[in-house]
Each structure stands twice: as C-alpha cells, then as structure tokens.
C-alpha cells in the first residue's frame, strides 16, 4: 500500500464507524459464482461492530448464503470534503428472532416496494476510510492539464473553458 497524499486523510476506525452510523444508504458488492463482482444499493443500519440490512431472494442473498466475501461502501460530500468508508468482510443471514431484534433493522425502510424478509449481518474483517478536502484538488503529476478539471467552476463561480492542448507529436490528439 502506498503512503497517502497530503491531500488525503486516512480515517481512524472509530471515525469510520461514526460515519457509518449517520448513513442509511450504501452499496454492497458481492462475488458471483463465476467470480465476477456485482454491486447493489442497500438500506442499512450500523451497529456497534457490524452492519445490518434486509434483502429478498436473489443474487445478494445467494452470495450471502454461500459465504462469499462482500464489500460495503458509503461516501458523501460534506462541508467541502469528500469522504468514503469501505467495510470488507463476510455476510451471514440471521436466523433467530433474538438476532433480528437486536440488529435494529425493524425500523429500517427500504427504497423498494417489495417485502424484504431476510435480515443480514455483515461482519467486518477490515474497515477503512478516506477524506479528501475538495479545495486542494491538484492535477495528476506529469499530466498536461493545469487548474481544476474542465467544466468546474473557478473562484468567481463561472465555469472554466476546456483548455486546448495541441496534438502529441506522432500520435493522435486523444
């Protein structure tokens, strides 16, 4: 793993859990039987040391039942910063009323209109997070661009034009 840039803050695990507790919508990635990833938006609730969500029969539930690894991600723009938290681990289907009651999902509302009776617990192996201050975005070292990305507003609030770059010698302009 490379060292973070001065513009990126690596979040402590406690801060990651605080951010997880204020959210309610994230994305969960599962591994399909053929090894390919799939990604689903989910409503969730964060407990003290795990995430809980409801689901219906389908690809997610099949992946959870098979014990394949999962990754869960939330991100937000907040007060000029952009942050992301990722939880990697395994999901398991809760099968006792006591576990379901303790999970806190009873009041969880789904964005979909269908019934989601299965309650799932994501037990993390690793929780990581990063925060990027928006005001310090710099071009990639060695790139030919300068200033904010094309179409982004400058200090006066007006969009900046796309810079014209001449074609590369002996190559295409793209």
CSV table of N, CA and C in Angstrom, one decimal:
chain,number,residue,atom,x,y,z
A,1,UNK,N,0.8,-1.2,0.0
A,1,UNK,CA,0.0,0.0,0.0
A,1,UNK,C,0.9,1.2,0.0
A,2,UNK,N,0.5,2.2,-0.8
A,2,UNK,CA,1.4,3.4,-0.8
A,2,UNK,C,0.9,4.4,0.2
A,3,UNK,N,1.8,5.4,0.5
A,3,UNK,CA,1.5,6.4,1.6
A,3,UNK,C,0.4,7.3,1.0
A,4,UNK,N,-0.4,7.8,1.9
A,4,UNK,CA,-1.5,8.7,1.5
A,4,UNK,C,-0.8,10.1,1.1
A,5,UNK,N,-1.5,10.8,0.2
A,5,UNK,CA,-1.0,12.1,-0.2
A,5,UNK,C,-1.4,13.1,0.8
A,6,UNK,N,-0.7,14.2,0.8
A,6,UNK,CA,-1.0,15.3,1.8
A,6,UNK,C,-2.5,15.7,1.7
A,7,UNK,N,-3.1,15.5,0.6
A,7,UNK,CA,-4.5,16.0,0.4
A,7,UNK,C,-5.5,14.9,0.9
A,8,UNK,N,-5.0,13.7,1.3
A,8,UNK,CA,-5.9,12.7,1.7
A,8,UNK,C,-5.7,12.4,3.2
A,9,UNK,N,-6.8,12.3,3.9
A,9,UNK,CA,-6.7,11.9,5.3
A,9,UNK,C,-7.2,10.5,5.5
A,10,UNK,N,-6.4,9.6,6.0
A,10,UNK,CA,-6.8,8.3,6.3
A,10,UNK,C,-7.6,8.3,7.7
A,11,UNK,N,-8.8,7.8,7.6
A,11,UNK,CA,-9.7,7.9,8.8
A,11,UNK,C,-9.4,6.8,9.8
A,12,UNK,N,-9.5,7.1,11.0
A,12,UNK,CA,-9.4,6.1,12.1
A,12,UNK,C,-10.7,5.2,12.0
A,13,UNK,N,-10.6,4.0,12.5
A,13,UNK,CA,-11.7,3.1,12.5
A,13,UNK,C,-12.9,3.7,13.3
A,14,UNK,N,-12.6,4.3,14.4
A,14,UNK,CA,-13.8,4.9,15.2
A,14,UNK,C,-14.5,6.0,14.4
A,15,UNK,N,-13.8,6.8,13.6
A,15,UNK,CA,-14.4,7.8,12.7
A,15,UNK,C,-15.2,7.1,11.6
A,16,UNK,N,-14.7,6.0,11.1
A,16,UNK,CA,-15.4,5.3,10.1
A,16,UNK,C,-16.7,4.8,10.6
A,17,UNK,N,-16.8,4.2,11.8
A,17,UNK,CA,-18.0,3.7,12.4
A,17,UNK,C,-19.0,4.9,12.7
A,18,UNK,N,-18.4,6.0,13.1
A,18,UNK,CA,-19.3,7.2,13.3
A,18,UNK,C,-20.0,7.6,12.0
A,19,UNK,N,-19.2,7.6,10.9
A,19,UNK,CA,-19.8,8.0,9.6
A,19,UNK,C,-20.8,6.9,9.2
A,20,UNK,N,-20.5,5.7,9.4
A,20,UNK,CA,-21.4,4.6,9.0
A,20,UNK,C,-22.8,4.7,9.8
A,21,UNK,N,-22.7,5.2,11.1
A,21,UNK,CA,-23.9,5.3,11.9
A,21,UNK,C,-24.8,6.4,11.5
A,22,UNK,N,-24.2,7.5,10.8
A,22,UNK,CA,-25.1,8.6,10.3
A,22,UNK,C,-25.7,8.3,9.0
A,23,UNK,N,-25.3,7.3,8.3
A,23,UNK,CA,-25.9,7.0,7.0
A,23,UNK,C,-27.0,6.0,7.0
A,24,UNK,N,-27.6,5.8,5.9
A,24,UNK,CA,-28.7,4.7,5.8
A,24,UNK,C,-28.7,4.1,4.5
A,25,UNK,N,-28.0,4.6,3.5
A,25,UNK,CA,-28.0,4.1,2.1
A,25,UNK,C,-26.5,3.9,1.7
A,26,UNK,N,-26.2,2.7,1.2
A,26,UNK,CA,-24.8,2.4,0.8
A,26,UNK,C,-24.9,1.4,-0.4
A,27,UNK,N,-23.8,0.9,-0.7
A,27,UNK,CA,-23.7,-0.1,-1.8
A,27,UNK,C,-22.9,-1.3,-1.3
A,28,UNK,N,-23.5,-2.5,-1.6
A,28,UNK,CA,-22.8,-3.7,-1.2
A,28,UNK,C,-22.4,-4.5,-2.5
A,29,UNK,N,-21.1,-4.9,-2.5
A,29,UNK,CA,-20.6,-5.7,-3.6
A,29,UNK,C,-20.5,-7.1,-3.2
A,30,UNK,N,-20.9,-8.0,-4.0
A,30,UNK,CA,-20.8,-9.4,-3.8
A,30,UNK,C,-20.1,-10.1,-4.9
A,31,UNK,N,-19.6,-11.3,-4.7
A,31,UNK,CA,-18.9,-12.0,-5.7
A,31,UNK,C,-19.8,-13.1,-6.3
A,32,UNK,N,-20.1,-13.1,-7.6
A,32,UNK,CA,-21.0,-14.0,-8.2
A,32,UNK,C,-20.3,-15.4,-8.3
A,33,UNK,N,-21.0,-16.5,-8.5
A,33,UNK,CA,-20.4,-17.8,-8.6
A,33,UNK,C,-19.3,-17.9,-9.7
A,34,UNK,N,-19.4,-17.1,-10.7
A,34,UNK,CA,-18.3,-17.2,-11.8
A,34,UNK,C,-17.1,-16.3,-11.4
A,35,UNK,N,-17.1,-15.7,-10.2
A,35,UNK,CA,-16.0,-14.8,-9.8
A,35,UNK,C,-16.2,-13.4,-10.1
A,36,UNK,N,-17.2,-13.0,-10.9
A,36,UNK,CA,-17.3,-11.6,-11.2
A,36,UNK,C,-18.0,-10.8,-10.1
A,37,UNK,N,-17.7,-9.6,-9.9
A,37,UNK,CA,-18.4,-8.8,-8.9
A,37,UNK,C,-19.7,-8.3,-9.3
A,38,UNK,N,-20.6,-8.0,-8.4
A,38,UNK,CA,-21.9,-7.3,-8.6
A,38,UNK,C,-22.1,-6.4,-7.5
A,39,UNK,N,-22.8,-5.3,-7.8
A,39,UNK,CA,-23.0,-4.2,-6.8
A,39,UNK,C,-24.4,-3.8,-6.7
A,40,UNK,N,-24.9,-3.6,-5.5
A,40,UNK,CA,-26.3,-3.3,-5.2
A,40,UNK,C,-26.5,-2.2,-4.2
A,41,UNK,N,-27.4,-1.2,-4.4
A,41,UNK,CA,-27.7,-0.3,-3.4
A,41,UNK,C,-28.5,-0.9,-2.3
A,42,UNK,N,-28.2,-0.6,-1.1
A,42,UNK,CA,-29.0,-1.2,0.1
A,42,UNK,C,-29.2,-0.1,1.2
A,43,UNK,N,-30.3,-0.3,1.8
A,43,UNK,CA,-30.5,0.5,3.1
A,43,UNK,C,-29.9,-0.4,4.2
A,44,UNK,N,-29.3,0.3,5.2
A,44,UNK,CA,-28.6,-0.5,6.2
A,44,UNK,C,-28.7,0.3,7.5
A,45,UNK,N,-28.4,-0.4,8.6
A,45,UNK,CA,-28.2,0.2,9.9
A,45,UNK,C,-26.8,-0.3,10.4
A,46,UNK,N,-26.1,0.6,11.0
A,46,UNK,CA,-24.8,0.2,11.6
A,46,UNK,C,-24.9,0.0,13.1
A,47,UNK,N,-24.5,-1.2,13.5
A,47,UNK,CA,-24.5,-1.5,15.0
A,47,UNK,C,-23.1,-1.1,15.5
A,48,UNK,N,-22.8,-1.7,16.7
A,48,UNK,CA,-21.5,-1.3,17.3
A,48,UNK,C,-20.3,-1.9,16.6
A,49,UNK,N,-20.5,-3.1,16.0
A,49,UNK,CA,-19.4,-3.8,15.3
A,49,UNK,C,-19.8,-4.5,14.1
A,50,UNK,N,-21.0,-4.2,13.5
A,50,UNK,CA,-21.4,-4.9,12.3
A,50,UNK,C,-22.4,-4.0,11.6
A,51,UNK,N,-22.7,-4.3,10.4
A,51,UNK,CA,-23.7,-3.7,9.6
A,51,UNK,C,-24.9,-4.7,9.4
A,52,UNK,N,-26.1,-4.1,9.3
A,52,UNK,CA,-27.3,-5.0,9.2
A,52,UNK,C,-28.1,-4.4,8.0
A,53,UNK,N,-28.7,-5.3,7.2
A,53,UNK,CA,-29.5,-4.9,6.1
A,53,UNK,C,-30.6,-6.0,5.9
A,54,UNK,N,-31.6,-5.6,5.2
A,54,UNK,CA,-32.7,-6.5,4.8
A,54,UNK,C,-32.6,-6.8,3.3
A,55,UNK,N,-33.0,-8.0,2.9
A,55,UNK,CA,-32.9,-8.3,1.5
A,55,UNK,C,-34.0,-9.3,1.2
A,56,UNK,N,-34.2,-9.5,-0.1
A,56,UNK,CA,-35.2,-10.5,-0.6
A,56,UNK,C,-34.4,-11.6,-1.4
A,57,UNK,N,-35.0,-12.7,-1.7
A,57,UNK,CA,-34.3,-13.7,-2.5
A,57,UNK,C,-33.7,-13.1,-3.8
A,58,UNK,N,-32.6,-13.6,-4.2
A,58,UNK,CA,-31.9,-13.1,-5.4
A,58,UNK,C,-30.4,-13.3,-5.3
A,59,UNK,N,-29.7,-12.6,-6.1
A,59,UNK,CA,-28.2,-12.7,-6.2
A,59,UNK,C,-27.5,-12.3,-4.9
A,60,UNK,N,-28.0,-11.3,-4.2
A,60,UNK,CA,-27.3,-10.9,-2.9
A,60,UNK,C,-27.5,-12.0,-1.9
A,61,UNK,N,-28.7,-12.5,-1.7
A,61,UNK,CA,-29.0,-13.5,-0.7
A,61,UNK,C,-28.2,-14.8,-1.1
A,62,UNK,N,-28.1,-15.1,-2.3
A,62,UNK,CA,-27.4,-16.3,-2.7
A,62,UNK,C,-25.9,-16.2,-2.4
A,63,UNK,N,-25.3,-15.0,-2.6
A,63,UNK,CA,-23.9,-14.7,-2.3
A,63,UNK,C,-23.7,-14.8,-0.8
A,64,UNK,N,-24.6,-14.2,0.0
A,64,UNK,CA,-24.5,-14.3,1.4
A,64,UNK,C,-24.6,-15.7,2.0
A,65,UNK,N,-25.5,-16.5,1.4
A,65,UNK,CA,-25.7,-17.9,1.9
A,65,UNK,C,-24.5,-18.7,1.5
A,66,UNK,N,-23.8,-18.4,0.4
A,66,UNK,CA,-22.6,-19.1,0.0
A,66,UNK,C,-21.4,-18.7,0.8
A,67,UNK,N,-21.5,-17.7,1.6
A,67,UNK,CA,-20.3,-17.3,2.4
A,67,UNK,C,-19.2,-16.6,1.6
A,68,UNK,N,-19.6,-16.1,0.4
A,68,UNK,CA,-18.5,-15.4,-0.4
A,68,UNK,C,-18.2,-14.0,0.3
A,69,UNK,N,-17.0,-13.5,0.1
A,69,UNK,CA,-16.7,-12.2,0.7
A,69,UNK,C,-17.6,-11.0,0.1
A,70,UNK,N,-17.8,-10.0,0.9
A,70,UNK,CA,-18.5,-8.8,0.5
A,70,UNK,C,-17.7,-7.6,0.8
A,71,UNK,N,-18.1,-6.5,0.1
A,71,UNK,CA,-17.5,-5.2,0.4
A,71,UNK,C,-18.7,-4.2,0.4
A,72,UNK,N,-18.8,-3.3,1.4
A,72,UNK,CA,-19.8,-2.4,1.6
A,72,UNK,C,-19.2,-1.0,1.5
A,73,UNK,N,-19.8,0.0,0.8
A,73,UNK,CA,-19.2,1.3,0.7
A,73,UNK,C,-20.3,2.4,0.9
A,74,UNK,N,-19.9,3.4,1.6
A,74,UNK,CA,-20.7,4.7,1.6
A,74,UNK,C,-19.8,5.8,1.3
A,75,UNK,N,-20.3,6.9,0.7
A,75,UNK,CA,-19.5,8.1,0.5
A,75,UNK,C,-20.4,9.3,0.5
A,76,UNK,N,-19.9,10.4,0.8
A,76,UNK,CA,-20.6,11.7,0.9
A,76,UNK,C,-19.7,12.8,0.6
A,77,UNK,N,-20.4,13.9,0.2
A,77,UNK,CA,-19.8,15.2,0.2
A,77,UNK,C,-20.3,16.0,1.4
A,78,UNK,N,-19.4,16.5,2.2
A,78,UNK,CA,-19.9,17.1,3.4
A,78,UNK,C,-19.0,18.3,3.8
A,79,UNK,N,-19.5,19.5,3.9
A,79,UNK,CA,-18.8,20.7,4.4
A,79,UNK,C,-17.5,20.9,3.6
A,80,UNK,N,-17.5,20.7,2.3
A,80,UNK,CA,-16.4,20.9,1.5
A,80,UNK,C,-15.4,19.7,1.4
A,81,UNK,N,-15.7,18.7,2.1
A,81,UNK,CA,-14.9,17.5,2.0
A,81,UNK,C,-15.7,16.4,1.3
A,82,UNK,N,-14.9,15.4,0.7
A,82,UNK,CA,-15.5,14.2,0.2
A,82,UNK,C,-14.9,13.1,1.0
A,83,UNK,N,-15.7,12.1,1.5
A,83,UNK,CA,-15.2,11.0,2.2
A,83,UNK,C,-15.8,9.7,1.8
A,84,UNK,N,-15.1,8.6,2.1
A,84,UNK,CA,-15.6,7.3,1.7
A,84,UNK,C,-15.2,6.3,2.8
A,85,UNK,N,-16.1,5.4,3.2
A,85,UNK,CA,-15.8,4.3,4.1
A,85,UNK,C,-16.1,3.0,3.4
A,86,UNK,N,-15.2,2.1,3.6
A,86,UNK,CA,-15.4,0.7,3.0
A,86,UNK,C,-15.3,-0.3,4.1
A,87,UNK,N,-16.2,-1.2,4.1
A,87,UNK,CA,-16.2,-2.4,5.1
A,87,UNK,C,-16.1,-3.6,4.2
A,88,UNK,N,-15.0,-4.4,4.5
A,88,UNK,CA,-14.8,-5.7,3.9
A,88,UNK,C,-15.0,-6.8,4.9
A,89,UNK,N,-15.7,-7.9,4.5
A,89,UNK,CA,-15.9,-9.0,5.4
A,89,UNK,C,-16.8,-10.0,4.8
A,90,UNK,N,-17.6,-10.7,5.7
A,90,UNK,CA,-18.5,-11.7,5.3
A,90,UNK,C,-19.9,-11.4,5.8
A,91,UNK,N,-20.9,-11.8,5.1
A,91,UNK,CA,-22.3,-11.6,5.5
A,91,UNK,C,-22.9,-12.9,5.8
A,92,UNK,N,-23.8,-12.9,6.8
A,92,UNK,CA,-24.5,-14.1,7.2
A,92,UNK,C,-25.9,-13.7,7.4
A,93,UNK,N,-26.8,-14.6,7.1
A,93,UNK,CA,-28.2,-14.5,7.2
A,93,UNK,C,-28.6,-14.8,8.7
A,94,UNK,N,-29.3,-13.8,9.3
A,94,UNK,CA,-29.7,-14.0,10.7
A,94,UNK,C,-30.9,-15.0,10.7
A,95,UNK,N,-30.9,-15.9,11.7
A,95,UNK,CA,-32.0,-16.9,11.6
A,95,UNK,C,-32.7,-17.0,12.9
A,96,UNK,N,-32.4,-16.2,13.9
A,96,UNK,CA,-33.2,-16.3,15.2
A,96,UNK,C,-33.9,-14.9,15.4
A,97,UNK,N,-35.0,-15.0,16.0
A,97,UNK,CA,-35.8,-13.7,16.3
A,97,UNK,C,-34.9,-12.8,17.2
A,98,UNK,N,-34.2,-13.4,18.1
A,98,UNK,CA,-33.4,-12.6,19.0
A,98,UNK,C,-32.3,-11.8,18.3
A,99,UNK,N,-31.7,-12.4,17.3
A,99,UNK,CA,-30.6,-11.8,16.5
A,99,UNK,C,-31.3,-10.6,15.7
A,100,UNK,N,-32.4,-10.9,15.1
A,100,UNK,CA,-33.1,-9.9,14.2
A,100,UNK,C,-33.5,-8.7,15.1
A,101,UNK,N,-34.1,-9.0,16.3
A,101,UNK,CA,-34.5,-7.9,17.2
A,101,UNK,C,-33.3,-7.1,17.6
A,102,UNK,N,-32.2,-7.7,17.9
A,102,UNK,CA,-31.0,-7.0,18.4
A,102,UNK,C,-30.3,-6.2,17.3
A,103,UNK,N,-30.6,-6.6,16.0
A,103,UNK,CA,-29.9,-5.9,14.9
A,103,UNK,C,-30.3,-4.5,14.7
A,104,UNK,N,-31.6,-4.1,15.1
A,104,UNK,CA,-32.1,-2.8,14.9
A,104,UNK,C,-32.7,-2.5,13.5
A,105,UNK,N,-32.9,-3.6,12.7
A,105,UNK,CA,-33.4,-3.4,11.4
A,105,UNK,C,-35.0,-3.3,11.3
A,106,UNK,N,-35.6,-3.5,12.4
A,106,UNK,CA,-37.1,-3.4,12.4
A,106,UNK,C,-37.6,-2.1,11.9
A,107,UNK,N,-37.0,-1.0,12.2
A,107,UNK,CA,-37.4,0.3,11.7
A,107,UNK,C,-36.8,0.7,10.4
A,108,UNK,N,-36.0,-0.1,9.8
A,108,UNK,CA,-35.3,0.2,8.5
A,108,UNK,C,-36.3,0.2,7.4
A,109,UNK,N,-36.3,1.3,6.6
A,109,UNK,CA,-37.2,1.4,5.5
A,109,UNK,C,-36.5,1.1,4.2
A,110,UNK,N,-37.1,0.4,3.3
A,110,UNK,CA,-36.5,0.0,2.1
A,110,UNK,C,-36.9,1.0,1.0
A,111,UNK,N,-36.0,1.3,0.1
A,111,UNK,CA,-36.4,2.2,-1.0
A,111,UNK,C,-37.3,1.5,-2.0
A,112,UNK,N,-37.3,0.2,-2.0
A,112,UNK,CA,-38.2,-0.6,-2.9
A,112,UNK,C,-39.5,-0.9,-2.3
A,113,UNK,N,-40.5,-1.3,-3.1
A,113,UNK,CA,-41.8,-1.5,-2.6
A,113,UNK,C,-42.0,-3.0,-2.2
A,114,UNK,N,-41.1,-3.8,-2.5
A,114,UNK,CA,-41.3,-5.3,-2.2
A,114,UNK,C,-40.8,-5.6,-0.8
A,115,UNK,N,-41.3,-6.7,-0.3
A,115,UNK,CA,-41.0,-7.1,1.1
A,115,UNK,C,-39.7,-7.8,1.1
A,116,UNK,N,-38.9,-7.4,2.1
A,116,UNK,CA,-37.5,-7.9,2.2
A,116,UNK,C,-37.5,-8.6,3.6
A,117,UNK,N,-37.7,-9.8,3.7
A,117,UNK,CA,-37.8,-10.5,5.0
A,117,UNK,C,-36.5,-11.0,5.5
A,118,UNK,N,-35.5,-11.2,4.7
A,118,UNK,CA,-34.2,-11.7,5.2
A,118,UNK,C,-33.4,-10.6,5.8
A,119,UNK,N,-32.9,-10.9,7.0
A,119,UNK,CA,-32.0,-9.9,7.7
A,119,UNK,C,-30.6,-10.5,7.6
A,120,UNK,N,-29.7,-9.6,7.3
A,120,UNK,CA,-28.3,-10.0,7.0
A,120,UNK,C,-27.4,-9.2,7.9
A,121,UNK,N,-26.4,-9.8,8.5
A,121,UNK,CA,-25.3,-9.2,9.3
A,121,UNK,C,-24.0,-9.2,8.5
A,122,UNK,N,-23.4,-8.1,8.3
A,122,UNK,CA,-22.1,-8.0,7.7
A,122,UNK,C,-21.0,-7.9,8.8
A,123,UNK,N,-20.2,-8.9,9.0
A,123,UNK,CA,-19.2,-8.9,10.0
A,123,UNK,C,-17.9,-8.5,9.3
A,124,UNK,N,-17.3,-7.3,9.7
A,124,UNK,CA,-16.1,-6.8,9.1
A,124,UNK,C,-14.8,-7.5,9.4
A,125,UNK,N,-14.0,-7.7,8.4
A,125,UNK,CA,-12.6,-8.1,8.6
A,125,UNK,C,-11.8,-6.9,8.6
A,126,UNK,N,-12.2,-5.8,7.9
A,126,UNK,CA,-11.4,-4.6,7.7
A,126,UNK,C,-12.4,-3.5,7.5
A,127,UNK,N,-12.2,-2.3,8.2
A,127,UNK,CA,-12.9,-1.1,8.0
A,127,UNK,C,-11.9,0.0,7.7
A,128,UNK,N,-12.1,0.7,6.5
A,128,UNK,CA,-11.2,1.7,6.2
A,128,UNK,C,-11.9,2.9,5.7
A,129,UNK,N,-11.3,4.1,5.8
A,129,UNK,CA,-11.9,5.3,5.3
A,129,UNK,C,-10.9,6.3,4.9
A,130,UNK,N,-11.4,7.2,4.0
A,130,UNK,CA,-10.5,8.3,3.5
A,130,UNK,C,-11.4,9.6,3.4
A,131,UNK,N,-10.7,10.7,3.6
A,131,UNK,CA,-11.3,12.0,3.4
A,131,UNK,C,-10.4,12.9,2.6
A,132,UNK,N,-11.1,13.5,1.6
A,132,UNK,CA,-10.4,14.4,0.7
A,132,UNK,C,-10.9,15.8,0.8
A,133,UNK,N,-10.1,16.8,1.2
A,133,UNK,CA,-10.6,18.2,1.1
A,133,UNK,C,-10.8,18.6,-0.3
A,134,UNK,N,-12.0,19.1,-0.7
A,134,UNK,CA,-12.3,19.5,-2.0
A,134,UNK,C,-11.5,20.6,-2.6
A,135,UNK,N,-11.1,21.5,-1.7
A,135,UNK,CA,-10.4,22.7,-2.2
A,135,UNK,C,-8.9,22.5,-2.6
A,136,UNK,N,-8.4,21.3,-2.3
A,136,UNK,CA,-7.0,21.0,-2.6
A,136,UNK,C,-6.8,20.1,-3.8
A,137,UNK,N,-7.8,19.9,-4.7
A,137,UNK,CA,-7.6,19.1,-5.8
A,137,UNK,C,-6.5,19.6,-6.7
A,138,UNK,N,-5.6,18.7,-7.0
A,138,UNK,CA,-4.5,19.1,-7.9
A,138,UNK,C,-4.4,18.1,-9.1
A,139,UNK,N,-3.8,18.6,-10.2
A,139,UNK,CA,-3.7,17.7,-11.4
A,139,UNK,C,-2.8,16.5,-11.0
A,140,UNK,N,-3.0,15.4,-11.7
A,140,UNK,CA,-2.1,14.3,-11.6
A,140,UNK,C,-0.7,14.6,-12.0
A,141,UNK,N,0.3,14.3,-11.1
A,141,UNK,CA,1.7,14.6,-11.5
A,141,UNK,C,2.0,14.1,-12.9
A,142,UNK,N,2.6,14.9,-13.7
A,142,UNK,CA,3.0,14.5,-15.1
A,142,UNK,C,1.9,14.7,-16.1
A,143,UNK,N,0.7,15.1,-15.6
A,143,UNK,CA,-0.4,15.3,-16.6
A,143,UNK,C,-0.1,16.7,-17.3
A,144,UNK,N,-0.8,16.8,-18.4
A,144,UNK,CA,-0.6,18.1,-19.2
A,144,UNK,C,-1.7,19.1,-18.9
A,145,UNK,N,-2.5,18.8,-17.9
A,145,UNK,CA,-3.6,19.8,-17.6
A,145,UNK,C,-3.1,20.6,-16.4
A,146,UNK,N,-3.7,21.8,-16.2
A,146,UNK,CA,-3.4,22.6,-15.1
A,146,UNK,C,-4.8,23.2,-14.6
A,147,UNK,N,-4.9,23.4,-13.3
A,147,UNK,CA,-6.1,24.0,-12.8
A,147,UNK,C,-7.2,23.0,-12.6
A,148,UNK,N,-8.4,23.4,-12.3
A,148,UNK,CA,-9.5,22.5,-12.0
A,148,UNK,C,-9.9,21.7,-13.2
A,149,UNK,N,-10.5,20.5,-13.1
A,149,UNK,CA,-10.9,19.8,-14.2
A,149,UNK,C,-11.9,20.6,-15.1
A,150,UNK,N,-11.9,20.3,-16.4
A,150,UNK,CA,-12.7,21.0,-17.3
A,150,UNK,C,-14.2,21.1,-16.8
A,151,UNK,N,-14.8,22.2,-17.0
A,151,UNK,CA,-16.2,22.4,-16.6
A,151,UNK,C,-16.4,22.7,-15.2
A,152,UNK,N,-15.4,22.6,-14.3
A,152,UNK,CA,-15.5,23.0,-12.9
A,152,UNK,C,-15.4,24.5,-12.8
A,153,UNK,N,-16.1,25.0,-11.8
A,153,UNK,CA,-16.2,26.5,-11.6
A,153,UNK,C,-14.9,26.9,-10.9
A,154,UNK,N,-14.4,28.1,-11.3
A,154,UNK,CA,-13.3,28.7,-10.7
A,154,UNK,C,-13.7,29.5,-9.4
A,155,UNK,N,-12.8,30.4,-8.9
A,155,UNK,CA,-13.1,31.1,-7.7
A,155,UNK,C,-14.2,32.1,-8.0
A,156,UNK,N,-14.5,32.6,-9.2
A,156,UNK,CA,-15.5,33.5,-9.5
A,156,UNK,C,-16.9,32.8,-9.7
A,157,UNK,N,-16.9,31.5,-9.6
A,157,UNK,CA,-18.2,30.8,-9.7
A,157,UNK,C,-18.5,30.5,-11.2
A,158,UNK,N,-17.8,31.0,-12.1
A,158,UNK,CA,-18.1,30.7,-13.5
A,158,UNK,C,-17.4,29.5,-14.0
A,159,UNK,N,-18.0,28.7,-14.9
A,159,UNK,CA,-17.3,27.6,-15.5
A,159,UNK,C,-16.0,28.0,-16.2
A,160,UNK,N,-15.0,27.2,-16.1
A,160,UNK,CA,-13.8,27.4,-16.8
A,160,UNK,C,-13.8,26.7,-18.1
A,161,UNK,N,-13.3,27.3,-19.2
A,161,UNK,CA,-13.3,26.6,-20.5
A,161,UNK,C,-12.3,25.4,-20.5
A,162,UNK,N,-12.6,24.5,-21.4
A,162,UNK,CA,-11.8,23.3,-21.6
A,162,UNK,C,-10.5,23.8,-22.2
A,163,UNK,N,-9.3,23.5,-21.6
A,163,UNK,CA,-8.1,24.0,-22.2
A,163,UNK,C,-7.8,23.3,-23.6
A,164,UNK,N,-7.2,24.0,-24.5
A,164,UNK,CA,-6.8,23.4,-25.8
A,164,UNK,C,-5.4,22.9,-25.6
A,165,UNK,N,-5.3,21.6,-26.0
A,165,UNK,CA,-3.9,21.0,-25.9
A,165,UNK,C,-3.6,20.6,-27.4
A,166,UNK,N,-2.4,21.0,-27.8
A,166,UNK,CA,-2.0,20.6,-29.2
A,166,UNK,C,-1.9,19.0,-29.3
A,167,UNK,N,-2.0,18.5,-30.5
A,167,UNK,CA,-1.8,17.0,-30.6
A,167,UNK,C,-0.4,16.7,-30.2
A,168,UNK,N,-0.3,15.4,-29.7
A,168,UNK,CA,1.0,14.9,-29.4
A,168,UNK,C,1.8,14.6,-30.7
A,169,UNK,N,3.1,14.9,-30.7
A,169,UNK,CA,3.8,14.6,-31.9
A,169,UNK,C,3.8,13.1,-32.2
A,170,UNK,N,3.5,12.8,-33.4
A,170,UNK,CA,3.5,11.4,-33.9
A,170,UNK,C,2.3,10.6,-33.4
A,171,UNK,N,1.4,11.2,-32.7
A,171,UNK,CA,0.2,10.4,-32.2
A,171,UNK,C,-1.1,11.1,-32.4
A,172,UNK,N,-2.1,10.6,-31.9
A,172,UNK,CA,-3.4,11.1,-32.0
A,172,UNK,C,-3.6,12.2,-31.0
A,173,UNK,N,-4.6,13.0,-31.2
A,173,UNK,CA,-4.9,14.1,-30.2
A,173,UNK,C,-5.6,13.5,-29.0
A,174,UNK,N,-6.1,12.3,-29.0
A,174,UNK,CA,-6.8,11.7,-27.9
A,174,UNK,C,-5.9,11.1,-26.9
